[in-house]
Amino acid sequence: MRNFIVAIDGPAGSGKSTVAKILAKKYSMTYLDTGAMYRMCALYFLENNISLNKQENIDKHLPLINIDIDKDSFYLNGKDVSKEIRTPEVTALVSYVAKIKEVREKMVELQRKISFGKDVILDGRDIGTVVFPNADLKIFLVASPEERARRRMKDYEEKGIKEEYNKVLAGILERDFIDSTRKEGPLKKAEDAVEINTDGDTIEETVAKLGVFIGVARQQKAKRDGEKYDI
Ligand code: CDP
């Protein structure tokens, strides 16, 4: 039986990773946070003070970036950077790093390798369009920029990071713009994706909605594979 793949794409702060994590646990699937991978690349360029404007810098440094993921822990060249990749500094840079063609090629290859042979939920921007265009289920999660900014503020508060609402909102709009207008793997709803607006939803409500789609997609897949599957 081929592995079961769920792609969740959408703009910054639409709730993808929160719900993907819960769903993966519920359905005993592997969760892959592809945004964290781009964040690790951004952290590398930030920590080593490398300008992104020179192609030779990219060519030289990209092979030196080694990424390992173990459950909720993210390792950059052997160091656990799970906290560092969520700082406002990394968040402000990440979309500029994620639009570099060579960075995307390396990350997409790694995402396919990590997912190989597993039942997996991936969240990102280009999962349903580029990484796994044949995914069993594609979800495009959206919410208004204001709601997304409020959620991000809450995340920061919980981590003890002080940020201004207007700055967070502007950062989200900027990232949406860069992510949607880049040439390689832009943020885009796949034609066959189900769009879900999470404005005003609690996490549980969004999880419940997505759970219905996962149930149906699993059933359809079981039928294709000639197996029986009860929701
Ligand atoms: O959690 P949040 O919505 O802030 O973003 P994220 O999922 O951690 O992704 C951070 C950034 O990585 C995005 O703004 C994109 O620039 C980039 N990204 C991407 O280009 N492709 C993906 N598949 C995932 C993330």
PDB file of C-alpha atoms and ligand atoms in Angstrom:
ATOM      1  CA  MET A   1       0.000   0.000   0.000  1.00  0.00           C
ATOM      2  CA  ARG A   2       1.362   3.442  -0.947  1.00  0.00           C
ATOM      3  CA  ASN A   3       1.813   5.863   1.940  1.00  0.00           C
ATOM      4  CA  PHE A   4      -0.918   8.351   2.830  1.00  0.00           C
ATOM      5  CA  ILE A   5       0.023  11.984   2.310  1.00  0.00           C
ATOM      6  CA  VAL A   6      -1.804  15.063   3.598  1.00  0.00           C
ATOM      7  CA  ALA A   7      -0.634  18.486   2.378  1.00  0.00           C
ATOM      8  CA  ILE A   8      -1.616  21.566   4.378  1.00  0.00           C
ATOM      9  CA  ASP A   9      -0.679  24.868   2.769  1.00  0.00           C
ATOM     10  CA  GLY A  10      -1.572  28.447   3.537  1.00  0.00           C
ATOM     11  CA  PRO A  11      -0.270  31.865   4.552  1.00  0.00           C
ATOM     12  CA  ALA A  12       1.672  32.801   7.688  1.00  0.00           C
ATOM     13  CA  GLY A  13      -0.199  32.199  10.916  1.00  0.00           C
ATOM     14  CA  SER A  14      -3.251  30.495   9.426  1.00  0.00           C
ATOM     15  CA  GLY A  15      -2.884  27.761  12.048  1.00  0.00           C
ATOM     16  CA  LYS A  16      -1.333  25.088   9.843  1.00  0.00           C
ATOM     17  CA  SER A  17       1.314  23.780  12.208  1.00  0.00           C
ATOM     18  CA  THR A  18      -0.912  23.790  15.294  1.00  0.00           C
ATOM     19  CA  VAL A  19      -3.610  21.693  13.668  1.00  0.00           C
ATOM     20  CA  ALA A  20      -1.210  19.527  11.655  1.00  0.00           C
ATOM     21  CA  LYS A  21       0.574  18.515  14.845  1.00  0.00           C
ATOM     22  CA  ILE A  22      -2.677  17.524  16.582  1.00  0.00           C
ATOM     23  CA  LEU A  23      -3.972  15.663  13.521  1.00  0.00           C
ATOM     24  CA  ALA A  24      -0.718  13.746  13.071  1.00  0.00           C
ATOM     25  CA  LYS A  25      -0.951  12.480  16.629  1.00  0.00           C
ATOM     26  CA  LYS A  26      -4.626  11.615  16.293  1.00  0.00           C
ATOM     27  CA  TYR A  27      -4.119   9.630  13.084  1.00  0.00           C
ATOM     28  CA  SER A  28      -0.683   8.172  13.989  1.00  0.00           C
ATOM     29  CA  MET A  29       1.045   9.963  11.137  1.00  0.00           C
ATOM     30  CA  THR A  30       4.431  11.650  10.911  1.00  0.00           C
ATOM     31  CA  TYR A  31       4.285  15.452  10.991  1.00  0.00           C
ATOM     32  CA  LEU A  32       6.760  17.486   8.978  1.00  0.00           C
ATOM     33  CA  ASP A  33       6.980  21.235   9.600  1.00  0.00           C
ATOM     34  CA  THR A  34       8.576  22.400   6.348  1.00  0.00           C
ATOM     35  CA  GLY A  35       8.547  26.043   7.489  1.00  0.00           C
ATOM     36  CA  ALA A  36      10.954  25.078  10.257  1.00  0.00           C
ATOM     37  CA  MET A  37      13.370  23.835   7.607  1.00  0.00           C
ATOM     38  CA  TYR A  38      13.398  27.208   5.816  1.00  0.00           C
ATOM     39  CA  ARG A  39      13.707  28.856   9.228  1.00  0.00           C
ATOM     40  CA  MET A  40      16.857  26.796   9.906  1.00  0.00           C
ATOM     41  CA  CYS A  41      18.367  27.976   6.626  1.00  0.00           C
ATOM     42  CA  ALA A  42      17.518  31.573   7.559  1.00  0.00           C
ATOM     43  CA  LEU A  43      19.100  31.108  10.989  1.00  0.00           C
ATOM     44  CA  TYR A  44      22.286  29.801   9.377  1.00  0.00           C
ATOM     45  CA  PHE A  45      22.578  32.853   7.092  1.00  0.00           C
ATOM     46  CA  LEU A  46      21.744  35.184   9.998  1.00  0.00           C
ATOM     47  CA  GLU A  47      24.184  33.665  12.509  1.00  0.00           C
ATOM     48  CA  ASN A  48      27.008  33.583   9.999  1.00  0.00           C
ATOM     49  CA  ASN A  49      26.250  37.075   8.785  1.00  0.00           C
ATOM     50  CA  ILE A  50      26.060  36.042   5.146  1.00  0.00           C
ATOM     51  CA  SER A  51      24.661  38.377   2.527  1.00  0.00           C
ATOM     52  CA  LEU A  52      21.996  36.750   0.369  1.00  0.00           C
ATOM     53  CA  ASN A  53      22.732  39.025  -2.566  1.00  0.00           C
ATOM     54  CA  LYS A  54      25.767  37.172  -3.821  1.00  0.00           C
ATOM     55  CA  GLN A  55      25.223  33.918  -5.678  1.00  0.00           C
ATOM     56  CA  GLU A  56      28.692  32.716  -4.646  1.00  0.00           C
ATOM     57  CA  ASN A  57      27.634  32.963  -0.981  1.00  0.00           C
ATOM     58  CA  ILE A  58      24.646  30.720  -1.631  1.00  0.00           C
ATOM     59  CA  ASP A  59      26.725  28.216  -3.623  1.00  0.00           C
ATOM     60  CA  LYS A  60      29.387  28.092  -0.936  1.00  0.00           C
ATOM     61  CA  HIS A  61      27.192  27.931   2.155  1.00  0.00           C
ATOM     62  CA  LEU A  62      24.154  25.876   1.139  1.00  0.00           C
ATOM     63  CA  PRO A  63      26.103  22.574   1.123  1.00  0.00           C
ATOM     64  CA  LEU A  64      27.258  23.417   4.671  1.00  0.00           C
ATOM     65  CA  ILE A  65      23.697  23.463   6.005  1.00  0.00           C
ATOM     66  CA  ASN A  66      22.821  20.159   7.628  1.00  0.00           C
ATOM     67  CA  ILE A  67      19.306  19.664   8.879  1.00  0.00           C
ATOM     68  CA  ASP A  68      18.077  16.930  11.219  1.00  0.00           C
ATOM     69  CA  ILE A  69      14.611  16.631  12.703  1.00  0.00           C
ATOM     70  CA  ASP A  70      13.684  14.473  15.651  1.00  0.00           C
ATOM     71  CA  LYS A  71      10.011  14.807  16.590  1.00  0.00           C
ATOM     72  CA  ASP A  72       9.635  18.419  17.850  1.00  0.00           C
ATOM     73  CA  SER A  73      13.366  19.139  17.880  1.00  0.00           C
ATOM     74  CA  PHE A  74      15.209  20.779  15.023  1.00  0.00           C
ATOM     75  CA  TYR A  75      18.967  20.410  14.643  1.00  0.00           C
ATOM     76  CA  LEU A  76      21.095  22.710  12.526  1.00  0.00           C
ATOM     77  CA  ASN A  77      24.555  21.216  12.015  1.00  0.00           C
ATOM     78  CA  GLY A  78      24.072  19.119  15.133  1.00  0.00           C
ATOM     79  CA  LYS A  79      22.822  21.949  17.387  1.00  0.00           C
ATOM     80  CA  ASP A  80      19.262  22.036  18.721  1.00  0.00           C
ATOM     81  CA  VAL A  81      17.849  25.325  17.378  1.00  0.00           C
ATOM     82  CA  SER A  82      14.149  24.670  18.038  1.00  0.00           C
ATOM     83  CA  LYS A  83      13.795  27.952  19.969  1.00  0.00           C
ATOM     84  CA  GLU A  84      16.119  30.137  17.889  1.00  0.00           C
ATOM     85  CA  ILE A  85      14.203  29.492  14.651  1.00  0.00           C
ATOM     86  CA  ARG A  86      11.059  31.137  16.087  1.00  0.00           C
ATOM     87  CA  THR A  87      12.554  34.539  16.943  1.00  0.00           C
ATOM     88  CA  PRO A  88      11.270  37.712  15.224  1.00  0.00           C
ATOM     89  CA  GLU A  89      14.731  38.131  13.589  1.00  0.00           C
ATOM     90  CA  VAL A  90      14.516  34.768  11.848  1.00  0.00           C
ATOM     91  CA  THR A  91      10.849  35.379  10.995  1.00  0.00           C
ATOM     92  CA  ALA A  92      11.766  38.683   9.338  1.00  0.00           C
ATOM     93  CA  LEU A  93      14.446  37.054   7.156  1.00  0.00           C
ATOM     94  CA  VAL A  94      12.961  33.667   6.325  1.00  0.00           C
ATOM     95  CA  SER A  95      10.898  34.630   3.259  1.00  0.00           C
ATOM     96  CA  TYR A  96      13.954  36.180   1.625  1.00  0.00           C
ATOM     97  CA  VAL A  97      15.866  32.936   2.128  1.00  0.00           C
ATOM     98  CA  ALA A  98      12.907  30.775   1.058  1.00  0.00           C
ATOM     99  CA  LYS A  99      12.690  32.481  -2.319  1.00  0.00           C
ATOM    100  CA  ILE A 100      16.195  31.385  -3.320  1.00  0.00           C
ATOM    101  CA  LYS A 101      15.883  28.653  -5.965  1.00  0.00           C
ATOM    102  CA  GLU A 102      18.775  26.530  -4.696  1.00  0.00           C
ATOM    103  CA  VAL A 103      17.471  26.666  -1.114  1.00  0.00           C
ATOM    104  CA  ARG A 104      14.049  25.452  -2.260  1.00  0.00           C
ATOM    105  CA  GLU A 105      15.519  22.644  -4.351  1.00  0.00           C
ATOM    106  CA  LYS A 106      17.504  21.370  -1.391  1.00  0.00           C
ATOM    107  CA  MET A 107      14.559  21.595   1.027  1.00  0.00           C
ATOM    108  CA  VAL A 108      12.046  19.977  -1.342  1.00  0.00           C
ATOM    109  CA  GLU A 109      14.415  17.052  -1.920  1.00  0.00           C
ATOM    110  CA  LEU A 110      14.881  16.640   1.821  1.00  0.00           C
ATOM    111  CA  GLN A 111      11.120  16.838   2.462  1.00  0.00           C
ATOM    112  CA  ARG A 112      10.501  14.026  -0.042  1.00  0.00           C
ATOM    113  CA  LYS A 113      13.297  11.961   1.465  1.00  0.00           C
ATOM    114  CA  ILE A 114      12.034  12.376   5.049  1.00  0.00           C
ATOM    115  CA  SER A 115       8.469  11.482   3.950  1.00  0.00           C
ATOM    116  CA  PHE A 116       9.463   8.422   1.930  1.00  0.00           C
ATOM    117  CA  GLY A 117       7.359   5.367   2.800  1.00  0.00           C
ATOM    118  CA  LYS A 118       5.598   7.112   5.714  1.00  0.00           C
ATOM    119  CA  ASP A 119       2.031   8.254   6.352  1.00  0.00           C
ATOM    120  CA  VAL A 120       2.743  11.934   6.675  1.00  0.00           C
ATOM    121  CA  ILE A 121       1.167  15.364   7.194  1.00  0.00           C
ATOM    122  CA  LEU A 122       3.289  18.198   5.836  1.00  0.00           C
ATOM    123  CA  ASP A 123       2.543  21.871   6.259  1.00  0.00           C
ATOM    124  CA  GLY A 124       3.991  24.696   4.205  1.00  0.00           C
ATOM    125  CA  ARG A 125       3.352  26.832   1.145  1.00  0.00           C
ATOM    126  CA  ASP A 126       4.084  24.551  -1.824  1.00  0.00           C
ATOM    127  CA  ILE A 127       3.336  21.058  -0.529  1.00  0.00           C
ATOM    128  CA  GLY A 128       0.231  20.436  -2.650  1.00  0.00           C
ATOM    129  CA  THR A 129       1.640  22.187  -5.705  1.00  0.00           C
ATOM    130  CA  VAL A 130       5.332  21.205  -5.795  1.00  0.00           C
ATOM    131  CA  VAL A 131       6.452  18.774  -3.086  1.00  0.00           C
ATOM    132  CA  PHE A 132       3.580  16.286  -3.362  1.00  0.00           C
ATOM    133  CA  PRO A 133       1.263  17.215  -6.241  1.00  0.00           C
ATOM    134  CA  ASN A 134      -0.266  13.721  -5.913  1.00  0.00           C
ATOM    135  CA  ALA A 135      -1.045  14.042  -2.180  1.00  0.00           C
ATOM    136  CA  ASP A 136      -4.130  12.108  -1.034  1.00  0.00           C
ATOM    137  CA  LEU A 137      -5.596  15.239   0.553  1.00  0.00           C
ATOM    138  CA  LYS A 138      -4.755  18.901   0.030  1.00  0.00           C
ATOM    139  CA  ILE A 139      -5.954  21.561   2.433  1.00  0.00           C
ATOM    140  CA  PHE A 140      -5.499  25.307   1.954  1.00  0.00           C
ATOM    141  CA  LEU A 141      -5.916  27.024   5.297  1.00  0.00           C
ATOM    142  CA  VAL A 142      -6.672  30.748   5.327  1.00  0.00           C
ATOM    143  CA  ALA A 143      -7.629  33.442   7.859  1.00  0.00           C
ATOM    144  CA  SER A 144      -7.737  37.233   7.807  1.00  0.00           C
ATOM    145  CA  PRO A 145      -4.386  39.012   8.311  1.00  0.00           C
ATOM    146  CA  GLU A 146      -5.687  40.595  11.538  1.00  0.00           C
ATOM    147  CA  GLU A 147      -6.665  37.269  13.051  1.00  0.00           C
ATOM    148  CA  ARG A 148      -3.328  35.780  12.018  1.00  0.00           C
ATOM    149  CA  ALA A 149      -1.467  38.697  13.599  1.00  0.00           C
ATOM    150  CA  ARG A 150      -3.429  38.287  16.852  1.00  0.00           C
ATOM    151  CA  ARG A 151      -2.525  34.577  16.945  1.00  0.00           C
ATOM    152  CA  ARG A 152       1.134  35.360  16.344  1.00  0.00           C
ATOM    153  CA  MET A 153       1.033  37.954  19.166  1.00  0.00           C
ATOM    154  CA  LYS A 154      -0.322  35.259  21.479  1.00  0.00           C
ATOM    155  CA  ASP A 155       2.516  32.894  20.458  1.00  0.00           C
ATOM    156  CA  TYR A 156       5.078  35.590  21.209  1.00  0.00           C
ATOM    157  CA  GLU A 157       3.461  36.466  24.549  1.00  0.00           C
ATOM    158  CA  GLU A 158       3.590  32.819  25.592  1.00  0.00           C
ATOM    159  CA  LYS A 159       7.283  32.747  24.737  1.00  0.00           C
ATOM    160  CA  GLY A 160       7.933  35.995  26.604  1.00  0.00           C
ATOM    161  CA  ILE A 161       8.836  37.851  23.398  1.00  0.00           C
ATOM    162  CA  LYS A 162       7.650  41.491  23.255  1.00  0.00           C
ATOM    163  CA  GLU A 163       6.428  42.656  19.844  1.00  0.00           C
ATOM    164  CA  GLU A 164       4.046  45.377  18.674  1.00  0.00           C
ATOM    165  CA  TYR A 165       0.799  44.315  17.018  1.00  0.00           C
ATOM    166  CA  ASN A 166       1.261  46.647  14.036  1.00  0.00           C
ATOM    167  CA  LYS A 167       4.753  45.342  13.436  1.00  0.00           C
ATOM    168  CA  VAL A 168       3.582  41.743  13.566  1.00  0.00           C
ATOM    169  CA  LEU A 169       0.702  42.492  11.179  1.00  0.00           C
ATOM    170  CA  ALA A 170       3.055  44.280   8.753  1.00  0.00           C
ATOM    171  CA  GLY A 171       5.484  41.349   8.938  1.00  0.00           C
ATOM    172  CA  ILE A 172       2.714  38.890   8.087  1.00  0.00           C
ATOM    173  CA  LEU A 173       1.562  40.967   5.101  1.00  0.00           C
ATOM    174  CA  GLU A 174       5.146  41.315   3.895  1.00  0.00           C
ATOM    175  CA  ARG A 175       5.749  37.567   4.124  1.00  0.00           C
ATOM    176  CA  ASP A 176       2.467  36.773   2.366  1.00  0.00           C
ATOM    177  CA  PHE A 177       3.472  39.101  -0.445  1.00  0.00           C
ATOM    178  CA  ILE A 178       6.986  37.704  -0.881  1.00  0.00           C
ATOM    179  CA  ASP A 179       5.788  34.103  -0.533  1.00  0.00           C
ATOM    180  CA  SER A 180       2.980  34.530  -3.085  1.00  0.00           C
ATOM    181  CA  THR A 181       4.919  36.440  -5.705  1.00  0.00           C
ATOM    182  CA  ARG A 182       8.153  34.442  -5.836  1.00  0.00           C
ATOM    183  CA  LYS A 183       8.950  32.425  -8.946  1.00  0.00           C
ATOM    184  CA  GLU A 184       9.814  29.100  -7.313  1.00  0.00           C
ATOM    185  CA  GLY A 185       7.092  27.266  -5.372  1.00  0.00           C
ATOM    186  CA  PRO A 186       4.954  30.312  -4.574  1.00  0.00           C
ATOM    187  CA  LEU A 187       2.265  30.216  -1.907  1.00  0.00           C
ATOM    188  CA  LYS A 188      -0.690  29.101  -3.993  1.00  0.00           C
ATOM    189  CA  LYS A 189      -3.815  27.035  -3.545  1.00  0.00           C
ATOM    190  CA  ALA A 190      -3.592  23.818  -5.556  1.00  0.00           C
ATOM    191  CA  GLU A 191      -6.524  23.401  -7.938  1.00  0.00           C
ATOM    192  CA  ASP A 192      -7.705  20.300  -6.108  1.00  0.00           C
ATOM    193  CA  ALA A 193      -7.220  21.670  -2.566  1.00  0.00           C
ATOM    194  CA  VAL A 194     -10.055  22.167  -0.081  1.00  0.00           C
ATOM    195  CA  GLU A 195     -10.000  25.759   1.193  1.00  0.00           C
ATOM    196  CA  ILE A 196     -10.872  26.281   4.831  1.00  0.00           C
ATOM    197  CA  ASN A 197     -11.187  29.673   6.481  1.00  0.00           C
ATOM    198  CA  THR A 198     -10.262  29.469  10.166  1.00  0.00           C
ATOM    199  CA  ASP A 199     -11.399  32.997  11.142  1.00  0.00           C
ATOM    200  CA  GLY A 200     -13.240  32.771  14.433  1.00  0.00           C
ATOM    201  CA  ASP A 201     -12.609  29.007  14.725  1.00  0.00           C
ATOM    202  CA  THR A 202     -11.116  27.471  17.830  1.00  0.00           C
ATOM    203  CA  ILE A 203      -8.250  25.041  17.229  1.00  0.00           C
ATOM    204  CA  GLU A 204     -10.610  22.178  18.079  1.00  0.00           C
ATOM    205  CA  GLU A 205     -13.113  23.342  15.455  1.00  0.00           C
ATOM    206  CA  THR A 206     -10.480  23.474  12.716  1.00  0.00           C
ATOM    207  CA  VAL A 207      -9.105  20.087  13.810  1.00  0.00           C
ATOM    208  CA  ALA A 208     -12.613  18.620  13.628  1.00  0.00           C
ATOM    209  CA  LYS A 209     -13.182  19.997  10.114  1.00  0.00           C
ATOM    210  CA  LEU A 210      -9.877  18.663   8.827  1.00  0.00           C
ATOM    211  CA  GLY A 211     -10.513  15.352  10.576  1.00  0.00           C
ATOM    212  CA  VAL A 212     -13.621  14.870   8.437  1.00  0.00           C
ATOM    213  CA  PHE A 213     -11.616  15.376   5.242  1.00  0.00           C
ATOM    214  CA  ILE A 214      -8.866  13.047   6.420  1.00  0.00           C
ATOM    215  CA  GLY A 215     -11.454  10.359   7.169  1.00  0.00           C
ATOM    216  CA  VAL A 216     -12.954  10.641   3.695  1.00  0.00           C
ATOM    217  CA  ALA A 217      -9.547  10.766   1.968  1.00  0.00           C
ATOM    218  CA  ARG A 218      -8.420   7.664   3.859  1.00  0.00           C
ATOM    219  CA  GLN A 219     -11.558   5.834   2.845  1.00  0.00           C
ATOM    220  CA  GLN A 220     -11.067   6.817  -0.803  1.00  0.00           C
ATOM    221  CA  LYS A 221      -7.479   5.670  -0.673  1.00  0.00           C
ATOM    222  CA  ALA A 222      -8.405   2.350   0.941  1.00  0.00           C
ATOM    223  CA  LYS A 223     -10.915   1.818  -1.856  1.00  0.00           C
ATOM    224  CA  ARG A 224      -8.237   2.534  -4.444  1.00  0.00           C
ATOM    225  CA  ASP A 225      -5.876   0.154  -2.658  1.00  0.00           C
ATOM    226  CA  GLY A 226      -8.606  -2.494  -2.394  1.00  0.00           C
ATOM    227  CA  GLU A 227      -8.695  -2.460   1.413  1.00  0.00           C
ATOM    228  CA  LYS A 228     -11.418  -1.936   3.978  1.00  0.00           C
ATOM    229  CA  TYR A 229     -11.255   1.178   6.145  1.00  0.00           C
ATOM    230  CA  ASP A 230     -13.818   2.207   8.740  1.00  0.00           C
ATOM    231  CA  ILE A 231     -13.955   5.907   9.692  1.00  0.00           C
TER     232      ILE A 231
HETATM  233  O1  CDP B   1       4.427  29.472  11.035  1.00  0.00           O
HETATM  234  P1  CDP B   1       4.440  30.560  10.012  1.00  0.00           P
HETATM  235  O2  CDP B   1       3.142  30.621   9.311  1.00  0.00           O
HETATM  236  O3  CDP B   1       4.927  31.846  10.522  1.00  0.00           O
HETATM  237  O4  CDP B   1       5.489  30.205   8.902  1.00  0.00           O
HETATM  238  P2  CDP B   1       6.316  28.896   8.682  1.00  0.00           P
HETATM  239  O5  CDP B   1       5.394  27.795   8.236  1.00  0.00           O
HETATM  240  O6  CDP B   1       7.204  28.627   9.828  1.00  0.00           O
HETATM  241  O7  CDP B   1       7.186  29.307   7.403  1.00  0.00           O
HETATM  242  C1  CDP B   1       8.130  30.333   7.479  1.00  0.00           C
HETATM  243  C2  CDP B   1       8.484  30.788   6.082  1.00  0.00           C
HETATM  244  O8  CDP B   1       9.136  29.717   5.373  1.00  0.00           O
HETATM  245  C3  CDP B   1       7.330  31.200   5.168  1.00  0.00           C
HETATM  246  O9  CDP B   1       6.961  32.549   5.339  1.00  0.00           O
HETATM  247  C4  CDP B   1       7.894  30.941   3.784  1.00  0.00           C
HETATM  248  O10 CDP B   1       8.683  32.023   3.353  1.00  0.00           O
HETATM  249  C5  CDP B   1       8.807  29.760   3.998  1.00  0.00           C
HETATM  250  N1  CDP B   1       8.214  28.485   3.589  1.00  0.00           N
HETATM  251  C6  CDP B   1       8.230  28.159   2.264  1.00  0.00           C
HETATM  252  O11 CDP B   1       8.676  28.949   1.452  1.00  0.00           O
HETATM  253  N2  CDP B   1       7.795  26.950   1.834  1.00  0.00           N
HETATM  254  C7  CDP B   1       7.296  26.062   2.705  1.00  0.00           C
HETATM  255  N3  CDP B   1       6.898  24.871   2.261  1.00  0.00           N
HETATM  256  C8  CDP B   1       7.240  26.382   4.081  1.00  0.00           C
HETATM  257  C9  CDP B   1       7.690  27.621   4.487  1.00  0.00           C
END
